[in-house]
Coordinates of C-alpha atoms in Angstrom, one line a residue:
X1 CA -6.0 -7.0 -47.0
X2 CA -3.0 -7.7 -45.0
X3 CA -1.0 -9.7 -42.7
X4 CA -0.5 -8.9 -39.0
X5 CA 3.1 -9.9 -38.4
X6 CA 6.5 -8.5 -39.2
X7 CA 5.8 -8.9 -42.9
X8 CA 2.4 -7.3 -42.9
X9 CA 1.9 -5.3 -46.1
X10 CA -0.5 -3.1 -44.2
X11 CA 0.0 -2.2 -40.5
X12 CA -3.0 -3.5 -38.6
X13 CA -4.8 -0.7 -36.8
X14 CA -2.0 1.7 -37.8
X15 CA -4.5 4.6 -37.9
X16 CA -5.5 4.3 -34.3
X17 CA -2.2 3.1 -33.0
X18 CA -0.3 5.7 -34.9
X19 CA -2.6 8.5 -33.8
X20 CA -2.2 7.4 -30.2
X21 CA 1.6 7.3 -30.4
X22 CA 1.6 10.7 -32.1
X23 CA -0.6 12.1 -29.3
X24 CA 1.7 10.7 -26.7
X25 CA 4.8 12.1 -28.4
X26 CA 3.0 15.5 -28.7
X27 CA 2.3 15.6 -25.0
X28 CA 5.7 14.3 -23.9
X29 CA 7.5 17.1 -25.8
X30 CA 5.7 19.7 -23.8
X31 CA 3.1 20.6 -26.3
X32 CA -0.5 21.6 -25.4
X33 CA -3.9 21.0 -26.9
X34 CA -4.6 24.7 -26.4
X35 CA -1.3 26.5 -26.2
X36 CA -0.2 30.1 -26.5
X37 CA -3.1 31.4 -24.5
X38 CA -1.7 34.5 -22.7
X39 CA -3.6 36.0 -19.7
X40 CA -5.7 39.0 -20.7
X41 CA -7.0 42.1 -18.8
X42 CA -10.1 43.9 -20.1
X43 CA -11.4 47.3 -18.9
X44 CA -15.2 47.8 -18.9
X45 CA -15.8 51.0 -20.8
X46 CA -19.3 51.2 -19.5
X47 CA -20.7 51.7 -23.0
X48 CA -21.1 48.0 -23.8
X49 CA -17.5 47.6 -24.9
X50 CA -14.3 46.5 -23.3
X51 CA -10.7 47.7 -23.8
X52 CA -7.7 45.4 -23.8
X53 CA -5.4 46.6 -21.1
X54 CA -3.2 43.5 -20.9
X55 CA 0.0 45.4 -21.8
X56 CA -0.7 48.3 -19.5
X57 CA -1.5 45.9 -16.7
X58 CA 1.8 44.1 -17.4
X59 CA 0.0 40.9 -18.3
X60 CA 1.6 40.7 -21.8
X61 CA 3.7 37.8 -20.6
X62 CA 4.9 34.8 -22.7
X63 CA 2.7 32.5 -20.6
X64 CA 0.4 29.7 -21.7
X65 CA -2.2 30.8 -19.1
X66 CA -4.6 28.6 -17.3
X67 CA -6.1 30.1 -14.1
X68 CA -6.4 33.4 -12.2
X69 CA -7.2 34.0 -8.5
X70 CA -7.9 37.4 -6.9
X71 CA -7.2 38.2 -3.3
X72 CA -6.0 41.2 -1.2
X73 CA -2.8 39.4 -0.5
X74 CA -1.0 42.2 1.3
X75 CA -4.1 43.7 3.1
X76 CA -3.7 47.1 1.5
X77 CA -7.3 47.3 0.3
X78 CA -6.8 46.5 -3.4
X79 CA -6.9 43.2 -5.2
X80 CA -3.7 41.4 -6.1
X81 CA -3.6 38.5 -8.5
X82 CA -2.2 35.0 -8.7
X83 CA -2.0 33.4 -12.1
X84 CA -1.1 29.8 -13.1
X85 CA 0.3 28.6 -16.4
X86 CA 0.9 25.4 -18.2
X87 CA 4.5 26.3 -18.9
X88 CA 7.0 27.9 -16.6
X89 CA 6.8 29.8 -14.4
X90 CA 3.8 27.8 -13.4
X91 CA 2.8 30.3 -10.7
X92 CA 3.1 34.1 -10.7
X93 CA 2.1 36.6 -8.1
X94 CA 1.2 40.1 -9.4
X95 CA 1.0 42.7 -6.7
X96 CA -1.3 45.6 -7.3
X97 CA 0.8 48.8 -6.8
X98 CA -1.3 51.3 -8.8
X99 CA -1.2 54.6 -6.9
X100 CA -4.7 56.1 -6.4
X101 CA -7.1 57.4 -3.8
X102 CA -9.9 54.8 -4.4
X103 CA -11.7 53.1 -1.6
X104 CA -12.8 49.6 -0.8
X105 CA -15.1 47.5 1.4
X106 CA -14.5 43.8 2.1
X107 CA -16.9 41.3 3.6
X108 CA -16.3 37.9 5.1
X109 CA -19.7 36.0 5.3
X110 CA -20.9 33.3 7.6
X111 CA -24.3 31.6 7.4
X112 CA -26.4 30.3 10.3
X113 CA -29.7 29.3 8.7
X114 CA -27.8 29.1 5.4
X115 CA -24.7 26.9 4.8
X116 CA -21.9 28.0 7.1
X117 CA -19.7 29.3 4.2
X118 CA -22.7 31.2 2.8
X119 CA -22.0 29.9 -0.7
X120 CA -24.5 31.4 -3.0
X121 CA -25.1 34.6 -1.0
X122 CA -25.6 37.7 -3.2
X123 CA -24.4 41.1 -2.2
X124 CA -25.8 44.3 -3.8
X125 CA -23.8 47.5 -2.9
X126 CA -25.4 50.9 -3.7
X127 CA -23.1 53.9 -3.5
X128 CA -24.0 57.6 -2.9
X129 CA -24.5 58.2 -6.6
X130 CA -27.0 55.3 -6.8
X131 CA -24.7 53.1 -8.8
X132 CA -24.9 49.4 -7.9
X133 CA -22.4 46.6 -7.8
X134 CA -23.5 43.0 -7.5
X135 CA -21.3 40.1 -6.4
X136 CA -22.0 36.5 -5.5
X137 CA -20.0 34.3 -3.1
X138 CA -18.9 31.2 -5.0
X139 CA -17.1 28.0 -4.0
X140 CA -15.1 28.1 -7.2
X141 CA -14.3 30.8 -9.6
X142 CA -13.2 30.0 -13.2
X143 CA -11.1 27.2 -14.5
X144 CA -8.7 25.5 -12.1
X145 CA -9.0 28.4 -9.7
X146 CA -10.8 29.8 -6.6
X147 CA -10.4 33.4 -5.6
X148 CA -10.6 34.5 -2.0
X149 CA -13.9 34.0 -0.2
X150 CA -13.7 37.6 0.9
X151 CA -16.1 39.7 -1.1
X152 CA -14.3 42.9 -2.3
X153 CA -16.0 46.1 -3.5
X154 CA -14.1 49.0 -4.9
X155 CA -15.4 52.6 -4.7
X156 CA -14.1 55.8 -6.4
X157 CA -12.7 58.5 -4.1
X158 CA -15.4 60.6 -2.5
X159 CA -18.2 58.2 -2.7
X160 CA -19.9 56.7 0.3
X161 CA -22.1 53.6 0.9
X162 CA -25.8 54.2 0.6
X163 CA -26.9 50.6 1.2
X164 CA -25.7 47.0 1.3
X165 CA -28.3 44.3 0.7
X166 CA -27.4 40.6 1.4
X167 CA -29.6 37.9 0.0
X168 CA -28.6 34.8 2.0
X169 CA -28.9 31.3 0.5
X170 CA -31.6 30.5 3.1
X171 CA -33.8 33.1 1.4
X172 CA -33.6 35.7 4.1
X173 CA -32.6 39.3 3.1
X174 CA -30.8 41.8 5.2
X175 CA -29.9 45.5 4.5
X176 CA -27.6 48.0 6.2
X177 CA -27.2 51.7 5.5
X178 CA -24.5 52.9 7.9
X179 CA -21.4 51.1 6.6
X180 CA -18.2 53.0 6.3
X181 CA -15.7 52.7 3.4
X182 CA -12.2 51.2 3.8
X183 CA -13.3 48.7 6.3
X184 CA -13.2 44.9 6.5
X185 CA -16.5 43.5 7.9
X186 CA -17.6 40.2 9.3
X187 CA -21.2 39.5 8.3
X188 CA -22.9 36.7 10.2
X189 CA -26.4 35.9 9.0
X190 CA -29.0 37.4 11.4
X191 CA -26.4 39.6 13.2
X192 CA -25.1 43.2 12.9
X193 CA -21.9 43.7 10.9
X194 CA -18.7 43.7 12.9
X195 CA -15.6 45.7 11.8
X196 CA -12.6 43.3 11.9
X197 CA -10.0 45.8 10.7
X198 CA -9.4 48.6 8.3
X199 CA -9.4 47.3 4.7
X200 CA -6.1 49.0 4.2
X201 CA -3.9 47.4 6.8
X202 CA -0.7 46.3 5.0
X203 CA 1.0 43.4 6.6
X204 CA 4.7 43.5 7.4
X205 CA 7.1 41.2 5.6
X206 CA 8.2 38.2 7.5
X207 CA 11.1 35.9 7.2
X208 CA 8.7 33.3 5.9
X209 CA 8.4 34.6 2.3
X210 CA 8.6 33.3 -1.2
X211 CA 12.0 32.9 -2.7
X212 CA 13.2 36.1 -4.3
X213 CA 16.2 37.2 -6.2
X214 CA 18.2 37.4 -3.1
X215 CA 17.5 33.8 -2.1
X216 CA 19.7 30.9 -2.9
X217 CA 17.6 28.7 -5.2
X218 CA 18.8 25.2 -6.2
X219 CA 18.7 25.1 -9.9
X220 CA 20.1 21.6 -10.5
X221 CA 17.8 18.7 -11.1
X222 CA 19.2 15.6 -9.5
X223 CA 17.7 12.2 -10.3
X224 CA 18.9 9.1 -8.6
X225 CA 18.4 5.8 -10.4
X226 CA 17.3 2.8 -8.4
X227 CA 16.4 0.7 -11.5
X228 CA 19.9 -0.4 -12.6
X229 CA 19.4 1.2 -16.0
X230 CA 22.4 0.5 -18.3
X231 CA 23.8 3.7 -19.8
X232 CA 24.0 3.5 -23.6
X233 CA 27.5 3.6 -25.1
X234 CA 28.8 7.1 -24.9
X235 CA 31.5 7.7 -27.6
X236 CA 33.4 11.0 -27.8
X237 CA 36.2 12.4 -29.8
X238 CA 39.3 13.2 -27.8
X239 CA 41.1 16.5 -28.5
X240 CA 43.7 14.6 -30.4
X241 CA 40.9 13.4 -32.7
X242 CA 41.0 9.8 -31.5
X243 CA 37.6 8.2 -30.8
X244 CA 37.1 7.0 -27.3
X245 CA 34.5 5.5 -25.0
X246 CA 33.5 7.6 -22.0
X247 CA 33.4 4.6 -19.8
X248 CA 34.3 0.9 -20.0
X249 CA 32.2 -2.1 -18.9
X250 CA 33.3 -3.8 -15.7
X251 CA 35.9 -1.0 -15.0
X252 CA 37.5 -0.4 -11.7
X253 CA 36.0 3.0 -11.1
X254 CA 32.9 5.1 -11.5
X255 CA 32.6 7.8 -14.2
X256 CA 31.1 11.2 -14.2
X257 CA 30.4 12.2 -17.8
X258 CA 29.9 16.0 -18.1
X259 CA 28.5 17.9 -21.0
X260 CA 29.5 21.5 -21.2
X261 CA 29.7 24.5 -23.5
X262 CA 32.3 27.2 -23.7
X263 CA 29.7 30.0 -23.6
X264 CA 28.0 28.5 -20.5
X265 CA 28.8 30.4 -17.2
X266 CA 27.5 27.6 -14.9
X267 CA 29.6 25.1 -16.9
X268 CA 32.7 27.1 -16.1
X269 CA 31.9 27.2 -12.4
X270 CA 31.3 23.5 -12.4
X271 CA 34.5 22.7 -14.3
X272 CA 36.5 24.8 -11.9
X273 CA 35.1 23.0 -8.9
X274 CA 35.7 19.5 -10.5
X275 CA 39.3 20.5 -11.1
X276 CA 39.7 21.9 -7.5
X277 CA 38.2 18.7 -6.0
X278 CA 40.0 16.3 -8.2
X279 CA 41.8 14.6 -5.3
X280 CA 38.4 14.0 -3.5
X281 CA 36.9 12.5 -6.6
X282 CA 39.9 10.2 -7.2
X283 CA 39.8 9.1 -3.6
X284 CA 36.2 8.2 -4.2
X285 CA 37.3 6.1 -7.2
X286 CA 35.6 8.4 -9.7
X287 CA 37.0 9.6 -13.0
X288 CA 35.6 12.5 -14.9
X289 CA 35.1 12.9 -18.7
X290 CA 34.2 16.4 -19.8
X291 CA 32.9 16.7 -23.4
X292 CA 32.2 19.9 -25.2
X293 CA 29.0 20.2 -27.2
X294 CA 29.9 23.4 -29.1
X295 CA 31.2 21.8 -32.3
X296 CA 27.8 20.1 -32.8
X297 CA 26.4 23.5 -33.6
X298 CA 27.0 24.1 -37.3
X299 CA 27.3 27.8 -36.7
X300 CA 29.9 27.3 -33.9
X301 CA 33.5 28.4 -34.5
X302 CA 34.9 26.8 -31.4
X303 CA 37.9 24.6 -32.1
X304 CA 39.7 21.9 -30.2
X305 CA 42.4 24.5 -29.3
X306 CA 39.7 26.7 -27.8
X307 CA 38.4 23.9 -25.7
X308 CA 41.9 22.9 -24.5
X309 CA 42.6 26.5 -23.6
X310 CA 39.4 26.8 -21.5
X311 CA 40.1 23.6 -19.6
X312 CA 43.8 24.6 -19.1
X313 CA 42.6 27.8 -17.5
X314 CA 40.7 25.8 -14.9
X315 CA 43.7 23.3 -14.6
X316 CA 41.3 20.5 -15.5
X317 CA 43.1 17.2 -14.8
X318 CA 40.6 14.7 -16.2
X319 CA 39.7 13.3 -19.6
X320 CA 38.3 15.7 -22.1
X321 CA 37.0 15.8 -25.6
X322 CA 34.2 16.7 -28.0
X323 CA 30.7 15.3 -27.9
X324 CA 29.5 13.2 -30.8
X325 CA 26.0 13.4 -32.1
X326 CA 25.4 9.8 -31.0
X327 CA 26.5 10.6 -27.5
X328 CA 24.1 13.5 -27.1
X329 CA 21.2 11.5 -28.7
X330 CA 21.9 8.6 -26.4
X331 CA 21.8 10.8 -23.3
X332 CA 18.6 12.4 -24.6
X333 CA 17.0 9.0 -25.0
X334 CA 18.2 8.1 -21.5
X335 CA 16.6 11.3 -20.2
X336 CA 13.4 10.4 -22.0
X337 CA 13.5 7.0 -20.4
X338 CA 13.7 8.6 -16.9
X339 CA 11.2 11.4 -17.5
X340 CA 7.8 11.4 -19.0
X341 CA 8.3 15.0 -20.3
X342 CA 10.9 14.8 -23.1
X343 CA 12.5 18.2 -23.1
X344 CA 15.9 18.9 -24.6
X345 CA 18.9 18.4 -22.2
X346 CA 20.4 21.6 -20.9
X347 CA 24.1 22.4 -20.4
X348 CA 25.6 21.5 -18.2
X349 CA 24.2 18.0 -17.9
X350 CA 26.1 15.1 -16.2
X351 CA 25.6 11.4 -15.6
X352 CA 27.2 9.3 -12.9
X353 CA 27.9 5.8 -14.1
X354 CA 28.9 2.9 -11.9
X355 CA 31.6 0.2 -12.5
X356 CA 29.1 -2.0 -14.3
X357 CA 28.0 0.8 -16.7
X358 CA 24.7 1.3 -14.8
X359 CA 23.2 4.8 -14.1
X360 CA 23.7 6.1 -10.6
X361 CA 22.4 9.6 -11.1
X362 CA 21.6 12.3 -13.7
X363 CA 22.2 16.0 -13.0
X364 CA 20.6 18.7 -15.1
X365 CA 22.5 21.9 -14.2
X366 CA 25.8 22.4 -12.4
X367 CA 26.3 19.8 -9.8
X368 CA 28.3 20.2 -6.6
X369 CA 31.2 17.7 -6.0
X370 CA 29.8 17.0 -2.5
X371 CA 26.5 15.9 -4.2
X372 CA 28.5 13.6 -6.5
X373 CA 30.5 12.1 -3.6
X374 CA 27.3 11.6 -1.6
X375 CA 25.7 9.7 -4.6
X376 CA 28.8 7.6 -5.0
X377 CA 28.4 6.4 -1.4
X378 CA 24.7 5.9 -2.0
X379 CA 25.4 3.7 -5.1
X380 CA 27.1 1.1 -2.9
X381 CA 23.8 0.5 -1.0
X382 CA 21.0 -2.0 -1.8
X383 CA 18.2 -0.8 -4.1
X384 CA 15.7 -0.5 -1.3
X385 CA 18.1 1.7 0.7
X386 CA 18.8 3.8 -2.4
X387 CA 15.1 4.3 -2.9
X388 CA 14.6 5.4 0.7
X389 CA 17.5 7.9 0.4
X390 CA 16.3 9.3 -2.8
X391 CA 13.1 10.6 -1.2
X392 CA 13.1 14.1 0.4
X393 CA 11.6 12.8 3.6
X394 CA 11.0 9.5 5.4
X395 CA 7.9 7.4 5.1
X396 CA 6.5 4.1 4.1
X397 CA 6.3 3.0 0.4
X398 CA 2.9 2.2 -0.9
X399 CA 4.1 -0.2 -3.6
X400 CA 6.9 -2.8 -3.5
X401 CA 10.2 -2.1 -5.3
X402 CA 9.9 -3.4 -8.9
X403 CA 12.4 -3.3 -11.7
X404 CA 11.8 -0.9 -14.5
X405 CA 11.5 -2.3 -18.0
X406 CA 14.3 -1.5 -20.3
X407 CA 12.2 -2.2 -23.4
X408 CA 11.3 1.5 -24.1
X409 CA 14.9 2.7 -24.0
X410 CA 16.1 -0.2 -26.2
X411 CA 13.4 0.4 -28.7
X412 CA 14.1 4.2 -28.8
X413 CA 17.8 3.4 -29.5
X414 CA 16.8 1.2 -32.4
X415 CA 14.3 3.6 -33.8
X416 CA 17.0 6.4 -33.6
X417 CA 19.3 4.1 -35.6
X418 CA 21.8 4.1 -32.8
X419 CA 22.5 0.4 -33.4
X420 CA 26.0 0.2 -31.9
X421 CA 24.6 1.8 -28.8
X422 CA 21.7 -0.6 -28.7
X423 CA 24.0 -3.5 -29.2
X424 CA 26.1 -2.4 -26.3
X425 CA 23.0 -1.8 -24.2
X426 CA 21.7 -5.3 -24.7
X427 CA 25.1 -6.8 -23.8
X428 CA 25.0 -5.1 -20.4
X429 CA 21.6 -6.4 -19.4
X430 CA 21.5 -9.2 -16.9
X431 CA 20.6 -12.6 -18.5
X432 CA 17.4 -13.1 -16.6
X433 CA 16.1 -9.6 -17.5
X434 CA 16.8 -10.2 -21.2
X435 CA 13.9 -12.5 -21.3
X436 CA 11.5 -9.5 -21.4
X437 CA 13.6 -8.0 -24.3
X438 CA 13.2 -10.8 -26.9
X439 CA 10.9 -8.9 -29.3
X440 CA 13.2 -5.8 -29.0
X441 CA 16.3 -7.9 -29.6
X442 CA 14.7 -9.4 -32.7
X443 CA 14.0 -5.8 -33.9
X444 CA 17.6 -4.9 -33.3
X445 CA 18.8 -8.0 -35.2
X446 CA 16.4 -7.1 -38.1
X447 CA 17.8 -3.6 -38.1
X448 CA 21.4 -4.9 -38.4
X449 CA 20.2 -7.2 -41.2
X450 CA 18.7 -4.2 -43.0
X451 CA 22.0 -2.3 -42.7
X452 CA 24.0 -5.2 -44.1
X453 CA 25.6 -6.2 -40.8
X454 CA 24.7 -9.9 -41.1
X455 CA 27.2 -10.9 -38.4
X456 CA 25.6 -8.7 -35.7
X457 CA 22.1 -9.8 -36.9
X458 CA 23.0 -13.4 -36.5
X459 CA 24.5 -12.9 -33.1
X460 CA 21.3 -11.3 -31.7
X461 CA 19.0 -13.9 -33.4
X462 CA 21.1 -16.6 -31.8
X463 CA 20.8 -14.8 -28.4
X464 CA 17.0 -15.0 -28.7
X465 CA 17.0 -18.7 -29.8
X466 CA 19.3 -19.7 -27.0
X467 CA 17.0 -18.1 -24.4
X468 CA 13.8 -19.4 -26.0
X469 CA 14.3 -22.1 -28.6
X470 CA 10.6 -22.1 -29.6
X471 CA 10.4 -18.3 -30.1
X472 CA 9.0 -17.8 -33.6
X473 CA 9.9 -14.1 -33.8
X474 CA 13.3 -14.8 -35.3
X475 CA 11.9 -16.7 -38.3
X476 CA 9.1 -14.2 -38.8
X477 CA 11.6 -11.3 -38.9
X478 CA 13.8 -13.2 -41.4
X479 CA 10.8 -14.1 -43.5
X480 CA 10.0 -10.4 -43.8
X481 CA 13.6 -9.6 -44.8
X482 CA 13.6 -12.4 -47.5
X483 CA 10.3 -11.1 -48.9
X484 CA 11.8 -7.6 -49.1
X485 CA 14.6 -9.1 -51.1
X486 CA 12.1 -10.9 -53.3
X487 CA 13.2 -14.4 -52.2
X488 CA 9.8 -15.9 -51.6
X489 CA 11.0 -19.5 -51.3
X490 CA 13.4 -18.7 -48.5
X491 CA 10.6 -16.6 -46.9
X492 CA 8.3 -19.6 -47.0
X493 CA 10.9 -21.7 -45.3
X494 CA 11.1 -19.3 -42.5
X495 CA 7.4 -19.2 -42.0
X496 CA 7.4 -23.0 -41.9
X497 CA 10.2 -23.0 -39.4
X498 CA 8.2 -20.5 -37.3
X499 CA 5.2 -22.8 -37.3
X500 CA 7.4 -25.7 -36.4
X501 CA 8.6 -23.8 -33.3
X502 CA 5.1 -22.6 -32.4
X503 CA 2.2 -24.3 -34.4
X504 CA -0.4 -22.0 -32.8
X505 CA 1.3 -18.7 -33.4
X506 CA -1.4 -16.5 -34.9
X507 CA 1.0 -14.1 -36.6
X508 CA 2.9 -16.9 -38.3
X509 CA -0.3 -18.6 -39.4
X510 CA -1.7 -15.3 -40.8
X511 CA 1.4 -14.1 -42.5
X512 CA 2.1 -17.4 -44.3
X513 CA -1.5 -17.8 -45.3
X514 CA -1.5 -14.3 -46.8
X515 CA 1.6 -15.2 -48.8
X516 CA 0.1 -18.4 -50.1
X517 CA -3.1 -16.7 -51.1
X518 CA -2.0 -13.4 -52.6
X519 CA 1.6 -13.6 -53.9
X520 CA 2.0 -12.3 -57.5
X521 CA 4.0 -15.4 -58.5
X522 CA 1.7 -18.4 -59.2
X523 CA 4.4 -20.9 -58.1
X524 CA 4.3 -19.3 -54.6
X525 CA 0.6 -19.6 -54.1
X526 CA -1.3 -22.6 -52.5
X527 CA -4.9 -21.7 -51.9
X528 CA -5.8 -24.9 -50.2
X529 CA -3.0 -24.6 -47.7
X530 CA -3.8 -21.0 -47.2
X531 CA -7.4 -21.7 -46.2
X532 CA -6.2 -24.3 -43.7
X533 CA -3.7 -21.9 -42.1
X534 CA -6.0 -18.9 -42.1
X535 CA -9.0 -20.9 -40.7
X536 CA -6.8 -22.1 -37.8
X537 CA -5.7 -18.5 -37.1
X538 CA -9.4 -17.3 -37.2
X539 CA -10.3 -20.0 -34.7
X540 CA -7.5 -19.1 -32.4
X541 CA -8.4 -15.4 -32.5
X542 CA -12.1 -16.1 -31.8
X543 CA -13.1 -14.1 -34.9
X544 CA -12.2 -10.9 -33.2
X545 CA -9.3 -9.8 -35.5
X546 CA -10.5 -8.3 -38.7
X547 CA -7.2 -8.6 -40.5
X548 CA -7.2 -12.4 -40.0
X549 CA -10.8 -12.7 -41.2
X550 CA -9.6 -10.7 -44.3
X551 CA -6.8 -13.2 -44.9
X552 CA -9.2 -16.1 -44.8
X553 CA -11.4 -14.2 -47.2
X554 CA -8.4 -13.9 -49.6
X555 CA -7.6 -17.6 -49.2
X556 CA -11.2 -18.6 -50.2
X557 CA -10.9 -16.3 -53.2
X558 CA -7.7 -18.1 -54.2
X559 CA -9.6 -21.4 -54.3
X560 CA -12.5 -19.8 -56.2
X561 CA -15.1 -19.6 -53.5
X562 CA -16.0 -16.0 -53.9
X563 CA -19.3 -16.3 -52.0
X564 CA -17.6 -17.5 -48.9
X565 CA -14.9 -14.8 -49.5
X566 CA -17.5 -12.1 -49.6
X567 CA -19.2 -13.3 -46.4
X568 CA -15.8 -13.2 -44.6
X569 CA -14.8 -9.8 -45.8
X570 CA -18.1 -8.4 -44.8
X571 CA -17.6 -9.9 -41.3
X572 CA -14.1 -8.4 -41.2
X573 CA -15.5 -5.0 -42.2
X574 CA -18.0 -5.1 -39.4
X575 CA -15.4 -6.0 -36.8
X576 CA -13.0 -3.4 -38.1
X577 CA -15.8 -0.7 -37.8
X578 CA -16.6 -1.8 -34.2
X579 CA -12.9 -1.5 -33.3
X580 CA -12.3 1.8 -35.1
X581 CA -9.5 0.5 -37.3
X582 CA -9.9 3.1 -40.1
X583 CA -6.9 2.3 -42.2
X584 CA -7.6 -1.4 -42.1
X585 CA -11.3 -0.7 -42.9
X586 CA -10.3 1.1 -46.1
X587 CA -8.1 -1.9 -47.2
X588 CA -11.0 -4.3 -46.5
X589 CA -13.4 -2.3 -48.5
X590 CA -11.0 -2.2 -51.5
X591 CA -10.7 -6.0 -51.1
X592 CA -14.5 -6.3 -51.2
X593 CA -14.6 -4.5 -54.6
X594 CA -12.2 -7.0 -56.1
X595 CA -14.1 -10.0 -54.7
X596 CA -17.4 -8.6 -56.1
X597 CA -15.8 -8.7 -59.5
X598 CA -14.7 -12.3 -58.8
X599 CA -11.1 -11.3 -58.8
X600 CA -8.7 -13.0 -56.4
X601 CA -6.5 -10.7 -54.2
X602 CA -3.0 -10.1 -55.4
X603 CA -0.2 -8.5 -53.3
X604 CA 2.2 -7.1 -56.0
X605 CA 4.6 -5.6 -53.5
X606 CA 7.8 -7.4 -53.0
X607 CA 8.2 -5.8 -49.6
X608 CA 6.0 -5.1 -46.7
X609 CA 4.3 -1.7 -46.7

């Protein structure tokens, strides 16, 4: 059995919660439930078998395929293909350019007695050799796709049409025997076929075409921030080996932090423009810090002299240095906070930070100085104006402008062990908004405690207590740390203090009751008090939390009432089963075995597991 708070020996619902978190991480990192599914092309060998012609058809692409759609896109009589993918490129057009003398017939159907789109109509084409082809008009075709509603038949060279039979959805049947090949027909139910055009009538290219190799395509992703997100501390190593901060809090200027690599061609173009437009940037009160990521690669041979030489070539007049691992990790976590898809940052990547250390914009790819200058001007506007300007077109907003929670980013910094960055992050959050961060600040203080930095831990614990004097999370966290040290007396005092601050705190009641019922040291146990605390927790939780029912079961076992203990553990097992808490269920079943043998529950671990 276990507790539910910070000192819980067994994480409650860890199986389900952990699986959910892992699934979310899986998806956010661009993974797929069914990945690596390339598009395939099969040829009917007309002997009951098919041949894989994917490579010959140039479909052997590194795509995670999803859908295909067929259409005579260029009106030349043969079928072209659109394919969509989970990964990029998410859409491909494959033009059929196979040279041959084959023929085709195409039909566009319209119902009168049937539904107007003639969905469900079946066409049977018989050629001059007696061979039949059968096709059905469908509203959708395959997974996430719909091919053209035009029915397309292909015929070998030299063959003619013997008969076309159309079975309309209304039940009527029509046949025609005098159709010519290489024609596009309009078939209206109950009327004679009408030739619309020749099937092979290639359309001329127009100016309104898809972007090609000769088109200028914007490759930079620009993300404007309207949420006043504090940028984590970004420390880099200057070329003279001194450690510096990329920007200072409450400075007199904005800062553009640029990540580049010596081998990156777009990076060099960007650095050259930044150098050429230095006067414009300074006039806009913006400094630039360019940091090289090459030395982070263990296989890189790039030195500080190489970096200096590259920047001197561009006459780069701003601050420069070498990126630290912490800087890159902090920017990656900032990216993950902004985007639901957590892909690695490219080079170049830049962030524009305002005078207060808040994010103005993030740029993935080479950014133009004019874009930076525009965003600097935009940063001086109110949040609602910035939001309006961030959209590609005007309109009305469906939802009011709310502030984004900073909890996920702070928690990620703590989990990544970037404690100095997390500490700096907390200090730059406005006082009123810190109220929502109290549990995360307690986690940060606990992390400092675990790393031996008691001064920082105490500072953050005090921040929490100043903001909410009755908040029990501080004492619960300290109790967990004291138990880890084996100091049960001090842990008990923290539990007592937590209950003094918040007498009805279920976590404090449960954790302290578990300690009093199960600790290996007899002097630490108090069965009667444990029953009292756990019973109160069960009442407050309305008997819906199986872990707390299990704690009360352990408390009754400690006072020798094994009959009541068994009843409670059975109730806990039933609730855990109904809630799908697999890991907890396993623990409760083991607890039941001990109770059946009239053995009290003992937690021999000095630390939470």
